[in-house]
Amino acid sequence: MTKQKIVECVPNFSEGQNREVIDKISAAISSVDGISLLDVDPGPSTNRTVYTFVGSPDAVIEGALNAARTAFKLIDMAKHKGEHPRLGALDVCPFIPVQGVEMEECIYCARKFAEKLAAELKVPVYLYGYAAQHEYRKTVPQIRCGEYEGILEKIVKPEWKPDYGPAEFVPQWGATMAGARKFLIAYNVNLLGTKEQAHRIALNIREQGRSKEEPGRLKNCQAIGWWLDESNIAQVSINLTDHETTPIHTAFEEVSSDARELNIAVTGSQIVGLVPLRALLQAAEYYIQKENLFILEEEQKIHLVINRLGLNSLSQFIPKERVIEYMLPDQQSGSLINKTVKDFVCTVAARTPAPGGGSIAGAVAAMGAALGAMVGQMTYGKRQWEMYDVQMRRLIPILHYTMKELLTIIDRDTTAFNDYMAALKLPRTTVEEEAVRDAAMEAGLKKAIAVPMNLARAVSKVWEATKELAVVANIGTKSDLQVGVKCLETGVLGAYWNVTINTEGIKDEKYKNEVLQEIEQHRYLAEKNCNEVLKLLQERKA
């Protein structure tokens, strides 16, 4: 299935106290066809609201424009005060790639939005991030320096001429920054201290530090300290512009370390807006390794992170409302793995060539790995088998993650078959068209071969684990492991038959021979190891 193009837009408006204004901007965004408004996060002390919505590139441009039109009528920057630094009524408007788009398309969104905003509302707009046209004003702090109050003097300088719109001060609006960037995580750590102490820690950790001579410790990290009247606490307010470089847990641990040195209590933290699933799983893996925990399920990993980072400290952190992947419009309604078992079986039984044997091989193999993982789980943590706990902590993940990998085969096999059928339907009325069709068919066959080959490779990685389980696992799960290894063997045999039939149409002899040799080896290993596991289980008495 081709994934729909999805861009995220996160405009920050300088209004966090007037509920009527906040709601009207929300309604303006939601009124645009193709837009899903995922989150609205107002901050009374910062007097700022962060909106998060997704849609196609054209839809998010229109959604941001519609929000700006509404804000233009309702927000007066001449009267605005708040803890958060700001440049204008619509302070920043970033576009972020989420699914099926590259950064270049988000740069297009930022520039097209900036052009339209400036032309329609006659306001100055600066480009930042990947959309920036000047290196010296590429970051938000560079452009925002002097804030709203400094625009009057700054904007008339040639080097600060806006990228779009008039080079003049618009008191009601200020100026806007439009950009393209990677996913930014807005993250605050709570302190029972003063605003000044929070800012002192912020200077220690943020990349720019106190000066060029005194840089901070964390890359891709912006931070300031502020005070929250509504919660009666201080916060180190952090923007992580690349969470792969500086993850959430690193920021939390660094702030906590400095707070301990100052004898300040840390009372949890807060994610503003949405967060990528990957960022939470990064943090989970850190605490799992640090504390030598054994956690496999995604839901439990997220629960661990919520606890360790104290994400419920100011308001409840609900993953299905805060993790962007959980919030995206459902693009998988037609996928096989999201069907009920009944619907999946009936789809296979229908008078269509796909899904067929390849998808079934993936499903059967995935169930085999799942049964192996279950056998490990039914052994781990039980007093009778506790002498094998360390061993189970090593074996269970092998089968668990193989199960996850094999599940992807179910849809990928059907997609590969459909791609090959599309190549078959290409025209061949000319020599050129015949050559294009032949190349597409060869590529389609190789893709159709790659899917079952990956299935066989995945299963070959778990045989040693199943043999270890057969020797020591909870004897009450003997039949489950017997069924499981036969499922794994059947999955590999399915892969073998799919590969061999598809290689018949391959013209690349070298590739064909390599593939046939490899799949024969996987078939041999499957039959040999399956029999060995069954023999071990049959001979066990307890």
Coordinates of N, CA and C in Angstrom, one line a residue, residues 99-320:
Q99 N 5.1 11.5 6.9 CA 4.9 10.2 6.2 C 4.8 10.5 4.7
G100 N 5.6 9.8 3.9 CA 5.6 9.8 2.5 C 6.1 11.1 1.9
V101 N 6.7 12.0 2.7 CA 7.3 13.2 2.2 C 8.7 13.4 2.6
E102 N 9.4 14.2 1.8 CA 10.8 14.5 2.1 C 10.9 15.9 2.6
M103 N 12.0 16.3 3.1 CA 12.2 17.7 3.7 C 11.9 18.8 2.6
E104 N 12.3 18.4 1.3 CA 12.1 19.4 0.2 C 10.7 19.8 0.1
E105 N 9.7 18.9 0.3 CA 8.3 19.3 0.2 C 7.9 20.2 1.4
C106 N 8.5 20.0 2.5 CA 8.2 20.9 3.7 C 8.8 22.2 3.5
I107 N 9.9 22.3 2.8 CA 10.5 23.6 2.4 C 9.6 24.3 1.5
Y108 N 9.0 23.6 0.6 CA 8.0 24.2 -0.4 C 6.8 24.7 0.4
C109 N 6.3 23.9 1.4 CA 5.2 24.4 2.2 C 5.5 25.6 3.0
A110 N 6.7 25.7 3.6 CA 7.0 26.9 4.4 C 7.1 28.1 3.5
R111 N 7.7 28.0 2.3 CA 7.9 29.2 1.5 C 6.6 29.6 0.8
K112 N 5.8 28.6 0.4 CA 4.5 29.0 -0.2 C 3.6 29.6 0.8
F113 N 3.6 29.1 2.1 CA 2.8 29.7 3.1 C 3.2 31.1 3.4
A114 N 4.6 31.3 3.5 CA 5.1 32.6 3.8 C 4.7 33.6 2.8
E115 N 4.8 33.2 1.5 CA 4.5 34.0 0.4 C 3.0 34.5 0.4
K116 N 2.1 33.5 0.7 CA 0.7 33.8 0.7 C 0.3 34.6 1.9
L117 N 0.9 34.3 3.1 CA 0.6 35.0 4.3 C 1.0 36.5 4.1
A118 N 2.2 36.8 3.6 CA 2.7 38.1 3.5 C 1.8 38.9 2.5
A119 N 1.4 38.2 1.4 CA 0.7 38.9 0.3 C -0.8 39.2 0.8
E120 N -1.4 38.3 1.6 CA -2.7 38.5 2.0 C -2.9 39.5 3.2
L121 N -2.0 39.3 4.2 CA -2.2 40.1 5.4 C -1.2 41.3 5.5
K122 N -0.3 41.4 4.5 CA 0.7 42.5 4.5 C 1.5 42.5 5.8
V123 N 2.0 41.4 6.1 CA 2.9 41.3 7.4 C 4.2 40.7 7.0
P124 N 5.3 41.1 7.8 CA 6.6 40.5 7.5 C 6.8 39.1 7.9
V125 N 7.4 38.3 7.1 CA 7.7 36.9 7.4 C 9.1 36.5 7.1
Y126 N 9.7 35.8 8.1 CA 11.1 35.4 8.0 C 11.1 33.8 7.8
L127 N 12.0 33.3 7.0 CA 12.2 31.9 6.8 C 13.3 31.4 7.8
Y128 N 13.1 30.2 8.3 CA 14.1 29.6 9.2 C 14.2 28.1 9.0
G129 N 15.1 27.5 9.7 CA 15.4 26.1 9.5 C 15.8 25.7 8.1
Y130 N 15.3 24.6 7.7 CA 15.8 24.1 6.3 C 15.3 25.0 5.2
A131 N 14.2 25.9 5.5 CA 13.7 26.8 4.5 C 14.5 28.1 4.5
A132 N 15.4 28.3 5.4 CA 16.1 29.6 5.5 C 16.9 29.9 4.2
Q133 N 17.0 31.2 3.9 CA 17.8 31.7 2.8 C 19.0 32.4 3.2
H134 N 19.2 32.6 4.5 CA 20.4 33.3 5.0 C 21.0 32.5 6.2
E135 N 22.2 32.2 6.1 CA 22.8 31.4 7.2 C 22.8 32.1 8.5
Y136 N 23.0 33.4 8.5 CA 23.1 34.2 9.8 C 21.7 34.4 10.5
R137 N 20.7 34.0 9.8 CA 19.3 34.1 10.4 C 18.6 32.8 10.1
K138 N 19.2 31.7 10.5 CA 18.6 30.4 10.2 C 17.8 29.8 11.3
T139 N 18.2 30.2 12.6 CA 17.5 29.6 13.7 C 16.5 30.6 14.3
V140 N 15.6 30.0 15.1 CA 14.5 30.8 15.7 C 15.2 31.9 16.7
P141 N 16.1 31.4 17.5 CA 16.7 32.4 18.5 C 17.4 33.6 17.7
Q142 N 18.0 33.3 16.6 CA 18.7 34.4 15.8 C 17.7 35.4 15.3
I143 N 16.6 34.9 14.8 CA 15.6 35.8 14.2 C 14.8 36.5 15.3
R144 N 14.5 35.8 16.4 CA 13.7 36.3 17.5 C 14.5 37.3 18.4
C145 N 15.8 37.3 18.3 CA 16.6 38.2 19.1 C 16.0 39.6 19.1
G146 N 15.8 40.2 20.3 CA 15.1 41.5 20.4 C 13.6 41.4 20.6
E147 N 13.1 40.3 20.2 CA 11.6 40.0 20.3 C 10.8 41.0 19.7
Y148 N 9.5 41.0 20.0 CA 8.5 41.9 19.4 C 8.9 43.3 19.6
E149 N 9.4 43.7 20.8 CA 9.7 45.1 21.1 C 10.8 45.6 20.2
G150 N 11.7 44.7 19.7 CA 12.9 45.1 18.9 C 12.6 45.2 17.4
I151 N 11.4 44.8 17.0 CA 11.2 44.8 15.5 C 11.3 46.2 14.9
L152 N 10.8 47.2 15.5 CA 10.7 48.5 14.9 C 12.1 49.0 14.5
E153 N 13.1 48.8 15.3 CA 14.5 49.2 15.0 C 15.2 48.2 14.1
K154 N 14.9 46.9 14.3 CA 15.6 45.8 13.6 C 15.2 45.7 12.1
I155 N 13.9 45.8 11.8 CA 13.4 45.5 10.5 C 13.8 46.4 9.4
V156 N 14.2 47.6 9.7 CA 14.7 48.6 8.7 C 16.1 48.4 8.3
K157 N 16.8 47.5 9.0 CA 18.2 47.2 8.6 C 18.2 46.3 7.4
P158 N 19.1 46.6 6.4 CA 19.1 45.7 5.2 C 19.2 44.3 5.4
E159 N 20.1 43.9 6.4 CA 20.3 42.5 6.7 C 19.1 41.8 7.4
W160 N 18.1 42.6 7.8 CA 17.0 42.0 8.5 C 15.7 42.3 7.7
K161 N 15.9 42.6 6.4 CA 14.7 42.7 5.5 C 14.0 41.4 5.5
P162 N 12.7 41.3 5.7 CA 11.9 40.1 5.7 C 12.1 39.3 4.4
D163 N 12.0 38.0 4.4 CA 12.0 37.2 3.2 C 10.7 37.5 2.4
Y164 N 9.6 37.7 3.0 CA 8.4 38.1 2.4 C 7.7 39.2 3.2
G165 N 6.9 40.0 2.5 CA 6.2 41.1 3.1 C 6.9 42.3 3.3
P166 N 6.3 43.3 3.9 CA 6.9 44.7 4.0 C 8.0 44.7 5.1
A167 N 9.0 45.6 4.8 CA 10.1 45.8 5.8 C 9.6 46.9 6.7
E168 N 8.5 46.7 7.4 CA 8.0 47.7 8.3 C 7.3 47.0 9.5
F169 N 7.3 47.8 10.6 CA 6.7 47.3 11.8 C 5.2 47.3 11.7
V170 N 4.5 46.2 12.0 CA 3.1 46.1 12.0 C 2.7 45.8 13.5
P171 N 2.4 46.9 14.3 CA 2.2 46.8 15.7 C 1.3 45.7 16.2
Q172 N 0.1 45.5 15.5 CA -0.8 44.5 15.9 C -0.3 43.1 15.7
W173 N 0.5 42.9 14.7 CA 0.9 41.5 14.4 C 2.4 41.2 14.8
G174 N 3.3 42.1 14.6 CA 4.7 41.8 14.8 C 5.3 41.2 13.6
A175 N 5.9 40.0 13.7 CA 6.4 39.3 12.5 C 6.3 37.8 12.8
T176 N 6.3 37.1 11.7 CA 6.1 35.6 11.8 C 7.4 34.9 11.2
M177 N 7.7 33.8 11.8 CA 8.8 32.9 11.3 C 8.1 31.6 10.7
A178 N 8.4 31.3 9.5 CA 7.9 30.1 8.8 C 9.1 29.3 8.4
G179 N 9.0 28.0 8.7 CA 10.2 27.1 8.5 C 9.9 25.7 8.2
A180 N 10.9 25.0 7.9 CA 10.8 23.5 7.7 C 11.9 22.9 8.6
R181 N 11.5 21.9 9.4 CA 12.4 21.3 10.3 C 12.1 19.9 10.6
K182 N 13.0 19.2 11.3 CA 12.7 17.9 11.8 C 11.8 18.0 13.0
F183 N 11.3 16.9 13.5 CA 10.4 16.9 14.6 C 11.1 17.5 15.8
L184 N 10.5 18.6 16.3 CA 11.0 19.3 17.5 C 10.2 18.8 18.7
I185 N 10.8 18.5 19.8 CA 10.1 18.1 21.0 C 10.2 19.3 22.0
A186 N 9.1 19.8 22.4 CA 9.0 20.9 23.4 C 8.8 20.2 24.7
Y187 N 9.8 20.3 25.6 CA 9.9 19.5 26.8 C 10.3 20.4 28.0
N188 N 9.6 20.3 29.1 CA 9.9 21.1 30.3 C 10.1 20.2 31.5
V189 N 11.1 20.5 32.3 CA 11.4 19.8 33.5 C 11.0 20.6 34.7
N190 N 10.3 20.1 35.6 CA 9.7 20.8 36.7 C 10.7 20.9 37.9
L191 N 10.9 22.1 38.5 CA 11.8 22.3 39.6 C 11.1 23.0 40.8
L192 N 11.3 22.5 42.0 CA 10.9 23.3 43.2 C 12.0 24.2 43.5
G193 N 12.2 25.3 42.7 CA 13.2 26.3 42.9 C 12.8 27.6 42.3
T194 N 13.7 28.4 42.0 CA 13.3 29.8 41.5 C 13.5 29.8 40.0
K195 N 12.9 30.8 39.4 CA 13.1 31.0 38.0 C 14.6 31.2 37.6
E196 N 15.3 31.9 38.5 CA 16.7 32.2 38.2 C 17.5 30.9 38.3
Q197 N 17.2 30.0 39.2 CA 17.9 28.7 39.3 C 17.6 27.8 38.0
A198 N 16.3 27.9 37.6 CA 16.0 27.1 36.4 C 16.7 27.6 35.2
H199 N 16.9 29.0 35.1 CA 17.6 29.5 34.0 C 19.1 29.2 34.0
R200 N 19.6 29.2 35.2 CA 21.0 28.8 35.4 C 21.3 27.4 34.9
I201 N 20.4 26.5 35.1 CA 20.5 25.1 34.6 C 20.3 25.1 33.1
A202 N 19.4 25.9 32.6 CA 19.2 26.0 31.2 C 20.4 26.5 30.5
L203 N 21.1 27.4 31.0 CA 22.4 27.9 30.4 C 23.4 26.8 30.4
N204 N 23.4 26.0 31.4 CA 24.4 24.9 31.5 C 24.2 23.9 30.4
I205 N 22.9 23.6 30.0 CA 22.7 22.4 29.1 C 22.5 22.9 27.7
R206 N 21.9 24.1 27.4 CA 21.6 24.4 26.0 C 22.9 24.5 25.2
E207 N 22.8 24.2 23.9 CA 23.9 24.2 23.1 C 24.7 25.5 23.0
Q208 N 24.0 26.6 23.0 CA 24.6 27.9 22.9 C 25.3 28.3 24.2
G209 N 24.8 27.7 25.3 CA 25.4 28.0 26.6 C 25.2 29.4 27.0
R210 N 26.3 30.0 27.6 CA 26.3 31.4 28.1 C 26.9 32.3 27.0
S211 N 27.8 31.7 26.2 CA 28.5 32.5 25.2 C 29.3 31.5 24.3
K212 N 29.9 32.0 23.3 CA 30.8 31.1 22.5 C 31.9 30.5 23.3
E213 N 32.4 31.3 24.3 CA 33.4 30.8 25.2 C 32.9 29.8 26.2
E214 N 31.6 29.8 26.5 CA 31.0 28.9 27.5 C 29.8 28.2 26.9
P215 N 30.1 27.3 25.9 CA 28.9 26.6 25.3 C 28.3 25.6 26.3
G216 N 27.1 25.2 26.1 CA 26.4 24.2 26.9 C 26.8 22.8 26.6
R217 N 26.2 21.9 27.3 CA 26.6 20.5 27.2 C 25.8 19.7 26.1
L218 N 24.6 20.1 25.8 CA 23.8 19.3 24.9 C 23.6 19.9 23.5
K219 N 23.9 19.1 22.5 CA 23.7 19.5 21.1 C 22.2 19.5 20.8
N220 N 21.9 20.4 19.8 CA 20.5 20.5 19.3 C 19.5 20.7 20.4
C221 N 19.9 21.5 21.4 CA 19.1 21.8 22.6 C 19.0 23.3 22.8
Q222 N 17.8 23.8 22.8 CA 17.6 25.2 23.2 C 16.9 25.2 24.6
A223 N 17.2 26.1 25.4 CA 16.6 26.1 26.8 C 16.6 27.4 27.4
I224 N 15.6 27.7 28.2 CA 15.5 28.8 29.1 C 14.8 28.4 30.4
G225 N 14.9 29.2 31.4 CA 14.2 29.0 32.7 C 13.1 29.9 32.9
W226 N 12.0 29.5 33.3 CA 10.8 30.4 33.6 C 10.0 29.9 34.8
W227 N 9.0 30.7 35.1 CA 8.1 30.4 36.3 C 6.7 30.2 35.8
L228 N 6.0 29.2 36.4 CA 4.7 28.9 36.1 C 3.8 29.3 37.2
D229 N 3.1 30.4 37.1 CA 2.2 30.9 38.1 C 1.1 29.8 38.5
E230 N 0.5 29.2 37.4 CA -0.6 28.3 37.6 C -0.2 27.1 38.4
S231 N 1.1 26.7 38.4 CA 1.5 25.5 39.1 C 2.4 25.8 40.3
N232 N 2.8 27.1 40.4 CA 3.7 27.5 41.5 C 5.0 26.8 41.5
I233 N 5.6 26.6 40.3 CA 6.9 25.9 40.2 C 7.7 26.6 39.1
A234 N 9.0 26.3 39.1 CA 9.9 26.8 38.0 C 10.0 25.6 37.0
Q235 N 10.4 26.0 35.8 CA 10.7 25.0 34.8 C 11.9 25.3 34.0
V236 N 12.7 24.3 33.6 CA 13.7 24.4 32.6 C 12.9 24.0 31.3
S237 N 12.7 25.0 30.4 CA 11.9 24.8 29.2 C 12.9 24.5 28.1
I238 N 12.7 23.4 27.4 CA 13.7 22.9 26.5 C 13.0 22.6 25.1
N239 N 13.7 23.0 24.1 CA 13.4 22.5 22.7 C 14.5 21.6 22.2
L240 N 14.1 20.4 22.0 CA 15.1 19.4 21.4 C 14.8 19.4 19.9
T241 N 15.8 19.9 19.1 CA 15.6 20.1 17.7 C 16.0 18.8 16.9
D242 N 16.7 17.9 17.6 CA 17.0 16.6 17.0 C 17.1 15.6 18.1
H243 N 16.0 14.9 18.4 CA 15.9 14.0 19.5 C 16.8 12.7 19.3
E244 N 17.3 12.5 18.1 CA 18.2 11.4 17.9 C 19.6 11.7 18.5
T245 N 19.9 13.0 18.4 CA 21.2 13.5 18.9 C 21.1 13.7 20.4
T246 N 20.1 14.4 20.9 CA 19.9 14.6 22.3 C 18.5 14.1 22.6
P247 N 18.4 12.9 23.2 CA 17.0 12.3 23.5 C 16.4 13.0 24.7
I248 N 15.1 12.8 24.9 CA 14.4 13.3 26.1 C 15.1 12.9 27.4
H249 N 15.4 11.6 27.5 CA 15.9 11.2 28.8 C 17.3 11.8 29.1
T250 N 18.0 12.1 28.1 CA 19.3 12.8 28.3 C 19.1 14.1 28.9
A251 N 18.2 14.9 28.3 CA 17.8 16.2 28.8 C 17.4 16.1 30.3
F252 N 16.5 15.2 30.6 CA 15.9 15.0 31.9 C 17.1 14.7 32.9
E253 N 17.9 13.8 32.6 CA 19.0 13.3 33.5 C 20.0 14.5 33.7
E254 N 20.3 15.3 32.7 CA 21.2 16.4 32.8 C 20.7 17.5 33.7
V255 N 19.4 17.8 33.5 CA 18.7 18.8 34.4 C 18.7 18.3 35.8
S256 N 18.4 17.0 36.0 CA 18.3 16.4 37.3 C 19.7 16.4 38.0
S257 N 20.7 16.2 37.3 CA 22.1 16.2 37.8 C 22.4 17.6 38.3
D258 N 22.1 18.6 37.5 CA 22.4 20.0 38.0 C 21.6 20.4 39.2
A259 N 20.3 19.9 39.1 CA 19.4 20.2 40.2 C 19.9 19.7 41.6
R260 N 20.4 18.5 41.5 CA 21.0 17.8 42.7 C 22.1 18.6 43.3
E261 N 23.0 19.1 42.4 CA 24.1 20.0 42.8 C 23.7 21.2 43.5
L262 N 22.5 21.8 43.1 CA 21.9 23.0 43.7 C 21.0 22.7 44.8
N263 N 20.8 21.4 45.2 CA 19.8 21.0 46.2 C 18.4 21.4 45.9
I264 N 18.0 21.2 44.6 CA 16.7 21.6 44.1 C 16.0 20.3 43.8
A265 N 14.7 20.2 44.2 CA 13.9 19.0 43.8 C 13.4 19.0 42.4
V266 N 13.5 17.9 41.7 CA 12.9 17.7 40.4 C 11.6 17.0 40.6
T267 N 10.5 17.5 40.1 CA 9.2 16.9 40.4 C 8.5 16.4 39.1
G268 N 9.3 15.8 38.2 CA 8.7 15.3 37.0 C 9.0 16.3 35.8
S269 N 8.3 16.0 34.7 CA 8.5 16.8 33.5 C 7.2 16.8 32.7
Q270 N 7.3 17.5 31.6 CA 6.1 17.8 30.8 C 6.4 17.9 29.3
I271 N 5.7 17.1 28.5 CA 5.9 17.2 27.0 C 4.8 18.2 26.5
V272 N 5.2 19.2 25.8 CA 4.2 20.1 25.2 C 3.8 19.7 23.8
G273 N 2.6 19.5 23.5 CA 2.2 19.1 22.2 C 2.4 17.6 22.1
L274 N 2.8 17.2 20.9 CA 2.9 15.7 20.6 C 4.4 15.3 20.6
V275 N 4.6 14.0 20.6 CA 5.9 13.5 20.7 C 6.0 12.2 19.7
P276 N 7.1 12.0 19.0 CA 7.2 10.8 18.2 C 7.4 9.6 19.1
L277 N 6.8 8.5 18.6 CA 6.9 7.2 19.4 C 8.4 6.9 19.6
R278 N 9.2 7.1 18.6 CA 10.6 6.7 18.7 C 11.3 7.4 19.9
A279 N 10.9 8.6 20.2 CA 11.5 9.3 21.3 C 11.2 8.7 22.6
L280 N 10.0 8.2 22.8 CA 9.6 7.5 24.0 C 10.3 6.2 24.1
L281 N 10.4 5.5 23.0 CA 11.0 4.1 23.0 C 12.5 4.3 23.3
Q282 N 13.1 5.3 22.8 CA 14.6 5.6 23.1 C 14.7 5.7 24.6
A283 N 13.9 6.5 25.3 CA 13.9 6.7 26.7 C 13.7 5.4 27.4
A284 N 12.7 4.6 26.9 CA 12.4 3.3 27.6 C 13.7 2.4 27.5
E285 N 14.3 2.3 26.4 CA 15.5 1.4 26.3 C 16.6 1.9 27.2
Y286 N 16.7 3.2 27.4 CA 17.8 3.8 28.4 C 17.5 3.2 29.8
Y287 N 16.3 3.4 30.2 CA 16.0 2.9 31.6 C 15.9 1.4 31.8
I288 N 15.6 0.7 30.7 CA 15.6 -0.7 30.7 C 17.1 -1.2 30.9
Q289 N 18.0 -0.6 30.2 CA 19.4 -0.9 30.3 C 20.0 -0.5 31.6
K290 N 19.6 0.7 32.0 CA 20.2 1.3 33.3 C 19.8 0.4 34.5
E291 N 18.5 0.0 34.5 CA 18.0 -0.7 35.6 C 17.9 -2.2 35.4
N292 N 18.5 -2.7 34.3 CA 18.5 -4.2 34.0 C 17.1 -4.7 34.1
L293 N 16.2 -4.1 33.4 CA 14.8 -4.5 33.4 C 14.5 -5.5 32.2
F294 N 13.4 -6.2 32.2 CA 13.0 -7.0 31.1 C 11.6 -6.6 30.7
I295 N 11.5 -5.8 29.7 CA 10.3 -5.3 29.2 C 10.3 -5.4 27.6
L296 N 9.3 -6.0 27.1 CA 9.2 -6.2 25.6 C 8.1 -5.4 25.0
E297 N 6.9 -5.4 25.6 CA 5.8 -4.8 25.0 C 5.9 -3.2 24.9
E298 N 5.5 -2.7 23.8 CA 5.5 -1.2 23.5 C 4.7 -0.5 24.6
E299 N 3.5 -1.0 24.9 CA 2.7 -0.3 25.9 C 3.3 -0.2 27.3
Q300 N 4.0 -1.3 27.7 CA 4.7 -1.3 28.9 C 5.9 -0.4 28.9
K301 N 6.6 -0.3 27.8 CA 7.8 0.6 27.7 C 7.3 2.0 27.8
I302 N 6.2 2.4 27.2 CA 5.7 3.8 27.4 C 5.3 4.1 28.8
H303 N 4.7 3.1 29.4 CA 4.3 3.2 30.8 C 5.5 3.5 31.7
L304 N 6.6 2.8 31.4 CA 7.8 3.0 32.2 C 8.4 4.4 32.0
V305 N 8.3 4.9 30.8 CA 8.8 6.3 30.5 C 8.0 7.3 31.2
I306 N 6.7 7.1 31.2 CA 5.8 8.1 31.8 C 6.1 8.2 33.3
N307 N 6.4 7.0 33.9 CA 6.8 6.9 35.3 C 8.2 7.5 35.6
R308 N 9.2 7.1 34.8 CA 10.5 7.6 35.1 C 10.7 9.1 34.9
L309 N 10.0 9.6 33.9 CA 10.2 11.1 33.6 C 9.1 11.9 34.3
G310 N 8.2 11.2 35.0 CA 7.2 12.0 35.7 C 6.3 12.8 34.8
L311 N 5.9 12.2 33.7 CA 5.1 12.9 32.7 C 3.7 13.2 33.1
N312 N 3.2 12.6 34.2 CA 1.9 12.9 34.7 C 1.9 13.9 35.8
S313 N 3.0 14.6 36.0 CA 3.1 15.5 37.2 C 2.2 16.7 37.1
L314 N 2.0 17.3 36.0 CA 1.2 18.5 35.9 C -0.2 18.2 35.3
S315 N -0.3 17.2 34.4 CA -1.5 16.8 33.8 C -1.3 15.3 33.3
Q316 N -2.4 14.6 33.1 CA -2.3 13.2 32.7 C -1.7 13.1 31.3
F317 N -0.7 12.3 31.2 CA -0.1 12.0 29.8 C -0.8 10.8 29.3
I318 N -1.7 11.0 28.3 CA -2.4 9.9 27.7 C -1.8 9.6 26.3
P319 N -1.1 8.4 26.2 CA -0.3 8.2 25.0 C -1.1 8.3 23.7
K320 N -2.4 7.8 23.7 CA -3.1 7.8 22.4 C -3.5 9.2 22.0

